[in-house]
Short mmCIF file of C-alpha atoms (C1' of nucleotides) in Angstrom, two decimals:
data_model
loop_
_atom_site.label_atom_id
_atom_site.label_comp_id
_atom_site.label_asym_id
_atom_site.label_seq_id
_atom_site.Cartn_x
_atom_site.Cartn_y
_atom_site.Cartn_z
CA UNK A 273 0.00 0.00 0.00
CA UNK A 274 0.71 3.64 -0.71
CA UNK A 275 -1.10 5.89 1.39
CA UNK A 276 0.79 9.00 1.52
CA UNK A 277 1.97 11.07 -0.89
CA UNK A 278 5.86 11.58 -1.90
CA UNK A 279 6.72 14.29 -0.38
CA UNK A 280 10.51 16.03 -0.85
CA UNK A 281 13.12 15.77 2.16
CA UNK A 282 12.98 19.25 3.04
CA UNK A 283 9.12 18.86 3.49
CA UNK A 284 9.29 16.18 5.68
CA UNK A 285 12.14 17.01 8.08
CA UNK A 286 10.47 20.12 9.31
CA UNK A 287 6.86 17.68 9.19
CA UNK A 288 8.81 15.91 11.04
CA UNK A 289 10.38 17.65 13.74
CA UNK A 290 6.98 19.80 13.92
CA UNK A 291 5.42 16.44 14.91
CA UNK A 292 7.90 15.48 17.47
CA UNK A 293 7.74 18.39 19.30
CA UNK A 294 4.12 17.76 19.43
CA UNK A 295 4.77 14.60 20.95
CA UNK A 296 6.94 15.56 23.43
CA UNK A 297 4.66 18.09 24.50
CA UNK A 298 1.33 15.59 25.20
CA UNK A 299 3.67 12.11 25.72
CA UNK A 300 6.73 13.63 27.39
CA UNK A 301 10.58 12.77 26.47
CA UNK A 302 9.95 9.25 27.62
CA UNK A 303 6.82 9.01 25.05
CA UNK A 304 8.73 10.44 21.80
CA UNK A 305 8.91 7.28 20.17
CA UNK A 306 9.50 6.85 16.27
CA UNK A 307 5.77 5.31 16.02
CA UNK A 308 4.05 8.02 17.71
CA UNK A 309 5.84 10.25 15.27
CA UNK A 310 5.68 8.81 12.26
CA UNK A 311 1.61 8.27 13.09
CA UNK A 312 1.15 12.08 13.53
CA UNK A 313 2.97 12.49 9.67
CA UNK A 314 1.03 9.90 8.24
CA UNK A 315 3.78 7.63 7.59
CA UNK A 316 5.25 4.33 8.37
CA UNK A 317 7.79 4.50 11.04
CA UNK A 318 10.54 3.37 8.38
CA UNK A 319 9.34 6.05 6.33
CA UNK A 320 11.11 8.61 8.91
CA UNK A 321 14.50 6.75 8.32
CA UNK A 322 14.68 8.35 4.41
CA UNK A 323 14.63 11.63 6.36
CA UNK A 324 16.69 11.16 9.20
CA UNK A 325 19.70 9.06 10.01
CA UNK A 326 18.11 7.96 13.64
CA UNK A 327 16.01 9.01 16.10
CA UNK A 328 19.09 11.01 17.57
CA UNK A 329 19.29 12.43 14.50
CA UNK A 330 15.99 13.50 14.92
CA UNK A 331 16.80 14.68 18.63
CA UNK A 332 19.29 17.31 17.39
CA UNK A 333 17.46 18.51 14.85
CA UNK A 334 14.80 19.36 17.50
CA UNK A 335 17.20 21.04 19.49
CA UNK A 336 18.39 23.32 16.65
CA UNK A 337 14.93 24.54 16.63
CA UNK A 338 14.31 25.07 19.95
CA UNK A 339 17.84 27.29 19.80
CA UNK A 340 16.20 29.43 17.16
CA UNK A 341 13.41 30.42 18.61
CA UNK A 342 14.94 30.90 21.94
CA UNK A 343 17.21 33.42 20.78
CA UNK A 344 14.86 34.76 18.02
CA UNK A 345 12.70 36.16 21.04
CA UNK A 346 16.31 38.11 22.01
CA UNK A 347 16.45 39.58 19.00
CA UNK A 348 13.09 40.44 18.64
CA UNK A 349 13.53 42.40 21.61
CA UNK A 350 16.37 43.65 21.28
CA UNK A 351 14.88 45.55 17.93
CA UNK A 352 11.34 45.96 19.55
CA UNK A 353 12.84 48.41 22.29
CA UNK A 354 16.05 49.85 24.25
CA UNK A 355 15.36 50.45 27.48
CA UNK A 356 17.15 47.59 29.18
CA UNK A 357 15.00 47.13 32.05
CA UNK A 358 12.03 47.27 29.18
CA UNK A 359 13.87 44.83 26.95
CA UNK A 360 14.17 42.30 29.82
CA UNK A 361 10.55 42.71 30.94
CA UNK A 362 9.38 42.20 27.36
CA UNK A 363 11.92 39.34 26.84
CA UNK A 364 10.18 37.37 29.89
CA UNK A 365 6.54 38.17 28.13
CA UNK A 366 7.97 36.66 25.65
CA UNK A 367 9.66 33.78 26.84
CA UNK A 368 6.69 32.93 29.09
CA UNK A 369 4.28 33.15 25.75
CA UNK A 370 6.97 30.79 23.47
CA UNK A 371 7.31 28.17 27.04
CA UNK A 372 4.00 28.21 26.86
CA UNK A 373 2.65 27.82 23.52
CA UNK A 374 5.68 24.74 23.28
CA UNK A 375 5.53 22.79 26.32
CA UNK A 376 7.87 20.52 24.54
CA UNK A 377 10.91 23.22 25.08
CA UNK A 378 11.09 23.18 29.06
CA UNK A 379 10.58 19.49 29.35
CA UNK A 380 13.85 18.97 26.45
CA UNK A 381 15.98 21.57 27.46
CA UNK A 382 15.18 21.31 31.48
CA UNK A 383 14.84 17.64 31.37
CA UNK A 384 18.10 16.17 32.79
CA UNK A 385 17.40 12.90 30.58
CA UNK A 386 17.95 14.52 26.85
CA UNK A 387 21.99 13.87 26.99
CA UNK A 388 22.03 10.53 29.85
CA UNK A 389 25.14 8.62 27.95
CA UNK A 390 25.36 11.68 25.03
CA UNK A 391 27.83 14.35 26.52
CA UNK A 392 27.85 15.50 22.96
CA UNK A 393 24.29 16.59 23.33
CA UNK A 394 24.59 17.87 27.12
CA UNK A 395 27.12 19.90 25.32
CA UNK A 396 25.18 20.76 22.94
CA UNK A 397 22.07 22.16 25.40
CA UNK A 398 24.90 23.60 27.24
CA UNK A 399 25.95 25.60 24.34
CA UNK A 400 22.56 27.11 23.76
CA UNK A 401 21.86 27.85 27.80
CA UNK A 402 25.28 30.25 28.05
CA UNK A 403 24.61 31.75 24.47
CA UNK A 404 21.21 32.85 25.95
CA UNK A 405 23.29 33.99 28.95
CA UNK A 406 25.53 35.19 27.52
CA UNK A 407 22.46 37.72 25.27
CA UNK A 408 20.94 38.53 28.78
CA UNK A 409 24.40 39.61 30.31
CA UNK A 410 25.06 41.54 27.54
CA UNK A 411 21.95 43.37 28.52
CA UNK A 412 22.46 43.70 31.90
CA UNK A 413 25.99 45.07 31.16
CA UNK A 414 24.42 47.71 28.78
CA UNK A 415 21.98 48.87 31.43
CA UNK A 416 25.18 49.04 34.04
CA UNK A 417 27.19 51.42 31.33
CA UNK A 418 23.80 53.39 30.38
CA UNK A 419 23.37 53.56 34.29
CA UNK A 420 19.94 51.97 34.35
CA UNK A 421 21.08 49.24 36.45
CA UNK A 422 22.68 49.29 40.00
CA UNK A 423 26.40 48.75 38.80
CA UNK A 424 27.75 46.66 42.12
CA UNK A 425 26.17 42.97 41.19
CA UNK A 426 27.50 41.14 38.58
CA UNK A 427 25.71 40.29 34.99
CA UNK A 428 26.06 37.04 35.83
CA UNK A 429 24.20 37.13 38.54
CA UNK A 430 21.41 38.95 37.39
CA UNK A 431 21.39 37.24 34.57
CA UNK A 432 20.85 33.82 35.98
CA UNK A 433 17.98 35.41 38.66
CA UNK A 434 15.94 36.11 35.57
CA UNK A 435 16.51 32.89 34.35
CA UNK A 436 15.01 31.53 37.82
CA UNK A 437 11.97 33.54 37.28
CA UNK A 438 11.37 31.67 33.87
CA UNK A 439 12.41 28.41 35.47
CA UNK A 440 10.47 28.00 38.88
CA UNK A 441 7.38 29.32 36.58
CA UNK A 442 7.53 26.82 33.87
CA UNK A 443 8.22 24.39 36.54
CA UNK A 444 4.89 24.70 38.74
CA UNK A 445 3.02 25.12 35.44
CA UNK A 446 4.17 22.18 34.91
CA UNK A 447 3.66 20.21 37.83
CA UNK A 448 0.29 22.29 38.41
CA UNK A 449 -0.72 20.34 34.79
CA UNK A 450 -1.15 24.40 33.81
CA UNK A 451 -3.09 25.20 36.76
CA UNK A 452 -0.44 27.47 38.11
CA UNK A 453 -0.93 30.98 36.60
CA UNK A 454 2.91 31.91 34.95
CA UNK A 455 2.02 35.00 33.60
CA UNK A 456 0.62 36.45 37.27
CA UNK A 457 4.13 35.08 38.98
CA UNK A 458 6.29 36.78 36.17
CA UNK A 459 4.65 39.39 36.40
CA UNK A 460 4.92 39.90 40.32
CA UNK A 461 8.54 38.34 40.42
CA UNK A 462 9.86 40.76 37.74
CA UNK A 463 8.44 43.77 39.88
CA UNK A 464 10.34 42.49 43.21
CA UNK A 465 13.45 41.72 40.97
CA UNK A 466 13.63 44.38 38.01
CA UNK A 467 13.22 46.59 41.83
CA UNK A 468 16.20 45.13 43.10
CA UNK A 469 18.20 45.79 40.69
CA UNK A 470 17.54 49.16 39.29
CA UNK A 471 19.89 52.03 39.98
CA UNK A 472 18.87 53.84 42.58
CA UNK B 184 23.74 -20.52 44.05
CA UNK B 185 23.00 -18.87 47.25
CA UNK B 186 25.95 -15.70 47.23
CA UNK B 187 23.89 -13.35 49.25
CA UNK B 188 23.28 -14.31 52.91
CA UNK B 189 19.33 -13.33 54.15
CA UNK B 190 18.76 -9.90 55.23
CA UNK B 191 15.26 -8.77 56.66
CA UNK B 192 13.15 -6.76 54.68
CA UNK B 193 13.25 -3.45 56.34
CA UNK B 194 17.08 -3.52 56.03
CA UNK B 195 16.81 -4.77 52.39
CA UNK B 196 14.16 -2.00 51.74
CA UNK B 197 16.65 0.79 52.63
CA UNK B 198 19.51 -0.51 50.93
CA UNK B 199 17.63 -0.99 47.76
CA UNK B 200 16.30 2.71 47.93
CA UNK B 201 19.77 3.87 48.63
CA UNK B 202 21.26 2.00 45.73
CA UNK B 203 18.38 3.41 43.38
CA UNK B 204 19.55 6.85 44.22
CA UNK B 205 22.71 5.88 43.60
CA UNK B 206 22.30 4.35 40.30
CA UNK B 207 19.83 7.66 39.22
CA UNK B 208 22.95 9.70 40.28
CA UNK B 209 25.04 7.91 37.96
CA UNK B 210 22.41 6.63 35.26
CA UNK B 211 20.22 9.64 35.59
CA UNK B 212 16.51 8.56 35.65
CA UNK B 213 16.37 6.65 32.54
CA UNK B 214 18.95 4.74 33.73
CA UNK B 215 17.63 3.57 36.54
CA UNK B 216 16.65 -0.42 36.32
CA UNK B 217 16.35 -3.10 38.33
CA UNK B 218 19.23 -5.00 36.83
CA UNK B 219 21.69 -1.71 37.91
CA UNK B 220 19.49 -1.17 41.59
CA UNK B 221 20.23 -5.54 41.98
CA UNK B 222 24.07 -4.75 41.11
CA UNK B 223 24.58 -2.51 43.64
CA UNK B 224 23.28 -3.90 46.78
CA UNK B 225 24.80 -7.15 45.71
CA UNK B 226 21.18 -9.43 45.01
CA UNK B 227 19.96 -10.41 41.54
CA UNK B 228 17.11 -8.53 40.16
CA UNK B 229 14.40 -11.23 41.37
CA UNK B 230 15.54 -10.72 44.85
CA UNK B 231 14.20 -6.92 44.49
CA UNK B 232 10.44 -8.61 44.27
CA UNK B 233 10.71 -9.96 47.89
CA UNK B 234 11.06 -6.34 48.99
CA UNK B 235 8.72 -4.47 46.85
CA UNK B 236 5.90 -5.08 44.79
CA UNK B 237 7.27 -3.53 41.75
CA UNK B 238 9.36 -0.80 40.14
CA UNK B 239 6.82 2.04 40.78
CA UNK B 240 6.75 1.20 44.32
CA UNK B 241 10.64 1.57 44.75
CA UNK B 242 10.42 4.74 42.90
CA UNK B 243 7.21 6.18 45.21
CA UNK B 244 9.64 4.81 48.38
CA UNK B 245 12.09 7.16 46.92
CA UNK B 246 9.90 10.13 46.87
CA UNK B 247 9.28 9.82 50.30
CA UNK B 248 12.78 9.53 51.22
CA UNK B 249 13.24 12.95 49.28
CA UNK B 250 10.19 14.71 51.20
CA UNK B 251 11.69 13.58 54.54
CA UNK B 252 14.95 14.90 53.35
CA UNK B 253 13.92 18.19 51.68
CA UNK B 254 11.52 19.29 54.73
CA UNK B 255 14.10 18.17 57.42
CA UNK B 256 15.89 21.10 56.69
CA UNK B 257 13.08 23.18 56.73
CA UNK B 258 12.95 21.86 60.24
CA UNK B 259 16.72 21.65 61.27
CA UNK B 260 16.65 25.85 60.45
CA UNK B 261 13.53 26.59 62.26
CA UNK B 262 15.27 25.02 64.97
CA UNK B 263 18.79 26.62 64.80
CA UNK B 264 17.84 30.00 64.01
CA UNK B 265 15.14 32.40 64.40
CA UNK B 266 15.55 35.48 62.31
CA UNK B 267 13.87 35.02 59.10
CA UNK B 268 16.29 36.22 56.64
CA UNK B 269 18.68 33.96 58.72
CA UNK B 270 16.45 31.43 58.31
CA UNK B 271 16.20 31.41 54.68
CA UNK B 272 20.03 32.14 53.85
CA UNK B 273 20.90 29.03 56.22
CA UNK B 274 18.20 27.01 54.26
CA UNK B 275 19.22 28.07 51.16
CA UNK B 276 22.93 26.78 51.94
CA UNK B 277 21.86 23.62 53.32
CA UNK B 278 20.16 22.80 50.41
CA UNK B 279 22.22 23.69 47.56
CA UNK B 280 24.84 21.58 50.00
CA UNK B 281 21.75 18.68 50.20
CA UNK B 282 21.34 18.85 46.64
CA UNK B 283 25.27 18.26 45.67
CA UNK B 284 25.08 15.31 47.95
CA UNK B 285 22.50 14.19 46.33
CA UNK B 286 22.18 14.70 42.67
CA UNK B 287 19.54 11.95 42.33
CA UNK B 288 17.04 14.58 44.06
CA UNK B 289 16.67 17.33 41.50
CA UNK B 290 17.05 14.56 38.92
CA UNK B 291 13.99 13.02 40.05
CA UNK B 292 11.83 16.56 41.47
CA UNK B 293 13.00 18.17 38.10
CA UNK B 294 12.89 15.68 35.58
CA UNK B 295 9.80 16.07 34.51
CA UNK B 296 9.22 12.76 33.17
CA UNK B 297 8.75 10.44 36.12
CA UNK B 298 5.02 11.21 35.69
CA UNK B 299 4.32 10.66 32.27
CA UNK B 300 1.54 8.20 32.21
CA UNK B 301 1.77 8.54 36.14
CA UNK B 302 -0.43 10.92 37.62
CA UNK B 303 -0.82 10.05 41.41
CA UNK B 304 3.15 9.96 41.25
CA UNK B 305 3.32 13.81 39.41
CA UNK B 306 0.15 14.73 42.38
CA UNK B 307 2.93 13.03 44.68
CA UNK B 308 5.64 15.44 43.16
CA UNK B 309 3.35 17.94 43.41
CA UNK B 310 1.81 17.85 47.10
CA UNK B 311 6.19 17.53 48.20
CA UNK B 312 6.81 20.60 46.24
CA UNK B 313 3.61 22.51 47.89
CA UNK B 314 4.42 21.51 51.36
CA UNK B 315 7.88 22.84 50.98
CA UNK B 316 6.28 26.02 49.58
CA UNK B 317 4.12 26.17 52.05
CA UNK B 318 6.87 26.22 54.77
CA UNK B 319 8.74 29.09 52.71
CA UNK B 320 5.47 31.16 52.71
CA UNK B 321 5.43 30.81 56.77
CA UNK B 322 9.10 32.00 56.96
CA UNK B 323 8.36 35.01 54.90
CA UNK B 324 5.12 36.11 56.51
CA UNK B 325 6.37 35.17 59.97
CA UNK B 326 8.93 37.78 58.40
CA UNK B 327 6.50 40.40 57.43
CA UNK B 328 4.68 39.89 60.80
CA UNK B 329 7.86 40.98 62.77
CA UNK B 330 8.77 43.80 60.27
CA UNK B 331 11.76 41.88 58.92
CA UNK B 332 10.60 41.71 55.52
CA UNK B 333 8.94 44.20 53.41
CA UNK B 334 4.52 43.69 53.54
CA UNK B 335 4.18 44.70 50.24
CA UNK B 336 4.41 42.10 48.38
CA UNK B 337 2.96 38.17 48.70
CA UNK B 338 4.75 35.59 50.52
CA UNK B 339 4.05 33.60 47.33
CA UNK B 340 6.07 35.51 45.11
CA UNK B 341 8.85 35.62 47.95
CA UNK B 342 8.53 31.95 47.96
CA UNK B 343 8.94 31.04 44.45
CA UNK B 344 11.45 33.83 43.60
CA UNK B 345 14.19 31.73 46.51
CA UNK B 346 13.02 28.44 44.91
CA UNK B 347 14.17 29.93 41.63
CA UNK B 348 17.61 30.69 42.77
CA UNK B 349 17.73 26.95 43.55
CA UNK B 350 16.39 25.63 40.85
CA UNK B 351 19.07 27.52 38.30
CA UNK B 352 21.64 26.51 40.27
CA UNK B 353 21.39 23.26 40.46
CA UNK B 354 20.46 23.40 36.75
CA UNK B 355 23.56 24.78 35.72
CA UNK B 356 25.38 22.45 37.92
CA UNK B 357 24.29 19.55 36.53
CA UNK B 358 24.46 20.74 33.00
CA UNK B 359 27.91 21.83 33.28
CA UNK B 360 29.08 18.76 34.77
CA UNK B 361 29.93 20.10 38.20
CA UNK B 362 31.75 23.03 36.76
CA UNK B 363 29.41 25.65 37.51
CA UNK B 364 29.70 27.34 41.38
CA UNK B 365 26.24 26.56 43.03
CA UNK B 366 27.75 28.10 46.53
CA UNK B 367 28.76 31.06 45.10
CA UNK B 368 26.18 32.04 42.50
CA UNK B 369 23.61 31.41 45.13
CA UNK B 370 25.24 33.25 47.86
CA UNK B 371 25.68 36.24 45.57
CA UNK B 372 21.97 36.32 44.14
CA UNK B 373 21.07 35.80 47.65
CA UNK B 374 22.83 39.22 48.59
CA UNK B 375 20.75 40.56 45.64
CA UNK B 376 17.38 39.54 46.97
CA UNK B 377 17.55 39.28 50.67
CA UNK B 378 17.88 43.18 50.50
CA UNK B 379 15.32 43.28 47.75
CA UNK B 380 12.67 41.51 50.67
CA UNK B 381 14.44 43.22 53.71
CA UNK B 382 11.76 45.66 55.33
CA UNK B 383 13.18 49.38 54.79
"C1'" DT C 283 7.03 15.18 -27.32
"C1'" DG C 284 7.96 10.30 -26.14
"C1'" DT C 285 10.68 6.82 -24.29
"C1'" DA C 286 14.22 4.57 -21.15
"C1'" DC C 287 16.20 4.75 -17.04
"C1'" DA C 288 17.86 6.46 -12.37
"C1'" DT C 289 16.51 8.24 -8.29
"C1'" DC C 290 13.70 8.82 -4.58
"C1'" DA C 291 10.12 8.49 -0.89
"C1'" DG C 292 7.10 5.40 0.40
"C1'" DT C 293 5.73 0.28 2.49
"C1'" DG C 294 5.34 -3.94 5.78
"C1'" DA C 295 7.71 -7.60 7.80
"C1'" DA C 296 11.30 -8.92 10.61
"C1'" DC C 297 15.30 -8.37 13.73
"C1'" DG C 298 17.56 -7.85 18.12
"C1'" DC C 299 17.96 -5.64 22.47
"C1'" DG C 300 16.90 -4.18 27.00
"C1'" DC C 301 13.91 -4.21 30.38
"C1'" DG C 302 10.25 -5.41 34.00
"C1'" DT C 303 8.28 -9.19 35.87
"C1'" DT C 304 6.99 -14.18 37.02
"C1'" DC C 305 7.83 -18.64 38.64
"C1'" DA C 306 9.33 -23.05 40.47
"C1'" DC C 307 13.07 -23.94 43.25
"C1'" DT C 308 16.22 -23.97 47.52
"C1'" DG C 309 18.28 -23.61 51.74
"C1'" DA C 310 18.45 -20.64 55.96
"C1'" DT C 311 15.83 -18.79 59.83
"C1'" DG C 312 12.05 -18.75 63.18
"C1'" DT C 313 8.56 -21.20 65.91
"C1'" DA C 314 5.76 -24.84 68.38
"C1'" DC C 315 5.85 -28.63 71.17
"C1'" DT D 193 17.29 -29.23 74.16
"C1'" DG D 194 15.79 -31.53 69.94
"C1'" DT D 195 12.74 -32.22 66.27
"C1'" DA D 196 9.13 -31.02 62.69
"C1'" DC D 197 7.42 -27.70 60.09
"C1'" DA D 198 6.25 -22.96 58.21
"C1'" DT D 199 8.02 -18.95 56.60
"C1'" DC D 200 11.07 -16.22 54.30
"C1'" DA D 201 14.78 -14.20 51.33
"C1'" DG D 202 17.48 -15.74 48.03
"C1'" DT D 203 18.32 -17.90 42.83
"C1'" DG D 204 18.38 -18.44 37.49
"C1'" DA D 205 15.69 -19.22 33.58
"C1'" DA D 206 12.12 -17.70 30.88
"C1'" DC D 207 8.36 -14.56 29.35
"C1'" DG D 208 6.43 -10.77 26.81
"C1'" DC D 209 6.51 -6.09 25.42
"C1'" DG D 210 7.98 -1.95 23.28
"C1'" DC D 211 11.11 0.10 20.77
"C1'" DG D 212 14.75 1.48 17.19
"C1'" DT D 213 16.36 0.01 13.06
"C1'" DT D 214 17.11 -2.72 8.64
"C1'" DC D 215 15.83 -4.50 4.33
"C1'" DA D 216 13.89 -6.02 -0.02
"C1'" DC D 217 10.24 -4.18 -2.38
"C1'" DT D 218 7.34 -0.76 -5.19
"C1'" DG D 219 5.53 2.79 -7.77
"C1'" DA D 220 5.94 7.86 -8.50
"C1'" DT D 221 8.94 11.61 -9.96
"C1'" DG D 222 12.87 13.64 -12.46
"C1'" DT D 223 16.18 13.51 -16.25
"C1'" DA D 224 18.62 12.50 -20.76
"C1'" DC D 225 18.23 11.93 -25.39
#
DNA sequence: TGTACATCAGTGAACGCGCGTTCACTGATGTAC
DNA sequence: TGTACATCAGTGAACGCGCGTTCACTGATGTAC
């Protein structure tokens, strides 16, 4: 039989990857299995193998993604307004919004089981954490030299407290199976924190 | 072959939850099986079966050995000191120090996925993570009561914004393979927000 | 424009592996008299 | 104190399941002349 269609590579890998994020995001890390993705496609699970060398294969590609859009959301800031304090509120809007939409991101990229027996992955996730640190510090530094931010703590730090906020939020809405309201937290956490760290 | 001499269950029962917190520690949470828990207290996998019913029941036996673990230093600081920014900066080292003893905790509380398909064990996760919320609330209004801590904003918020500097910590901790500081990052974004709280 | 052929994206069946779990068994330990 | 018996914690072999992956195949699409 010959159900589906033929369809070109380029087609399919982002089909693909589109539909294992989608599992991820209902079936968890654990549940991303080449079945479940190849069902959502349409295809037999060996069809996924003209596509993609593996399912690790697969994996990275995901992770490539997830990198984009991560960092897309800094730019988009970064262009949308100066202010840094602004740009960092905005940013967390915005990161709360993309977590949201893609549950699949926190539970790859916080998951602690992606890279078990892979250090090239870990190092791969690891690569895309500090670049995004490395954006917010940059941000924090800019507000220190424009003197919007209180100049004694370093980037690092502050960098890494916003990161928190993001974290502990996606984390209960998690948990909370999206009881727990992310935007209201944010919200109040960034007040107590962007606060803190404004120059006085 | 009889290798292993008899050992009661209770003793058994610890030993086996021990060795699965070893072998997460090492494995991470995927690679926790039987086979690798049997290894390491010195039994063959069968043996486990005499002690518990099945895998889900060693892994619910090692959630409670978290909560006792997690909320006895909740307790040990409400005992030791009283002030409550004292209270939280002496919980806040004793559990970054718990947490680097034990890297199987945050594997398991963070992972994410040892409730897919599970969820009495994620309401489990869940009710552990509220308690110790809970008892972070009480510090901080106890704190707002005697004019420690500034009233104006929710000991919720409070509460999740120190469980944040945890959480990133130990994140980056694990994900740079021990690299990254958790003592100092977290004493230095504790500086940050203990004055951010203090009352004025 | 038609024909011959290569390439390409699809298929289902089959594989091997790792894992959780069961089961009939054995010999040590505990208990009753 | 000794004996008979029940219980209990250990064993290895075997199972079934789910999963990733391979492979020979097929018919559609693209290309050369």
């Amino acid at each position: 039989m010959m159900h589906t269609p033929k369809l070109q590579t380029d087609v399919r890998q982002e089909q693909i990857i589109r539909a294992a994020l989608n599992v991820v995001a209902s079936h968890g890390l654990k549940g991303l299995t080449m079945q479940r993705v190849a069902e959502q496609v349409g295809l037999a699970p060996s069809a996924i193998y003209r596509h993609f060398q593996n399912k690790d294969d697969v994996l990275n590609s995901i992770l490539g993604l997830i990198q984009g859009r991560l960092l897309g959301n800094v730019r988009a800031v970064s262009e949308e307004v100066t202010d840094p304090l602004e740009r960092l509120q905005s940013l967390l809007q915005r990161q709360v919004q993309l977590l949201r939409e893609n549950p699949a991101i926190p539970r790859i990229v916080f998951s602690e089981e992606v890279y078990q027996g892979h250090p090239e992955r870990q190092a791969t996730v690891y690569r895309i954490i500090r670049s995004y640190l490395e954006r917010l510090r940059h941000i924090m530094w800019q507000g220190q030299q424009t003197g919007h931010i209180r100049p004694d703590v370093t980037p690092d730090t502050l960098a890494l407290m916003f990161l928190g906020l993001i974290q502990t939020a996606v984390f209960l809405w998690h948990m909370s199976g999206g009881a727990f309201d992310m935007v209201e937290h944010t919200e109040r956490a960034w007040r107590v924190l962007s606060q803190a760290i404004r120059a006085k």
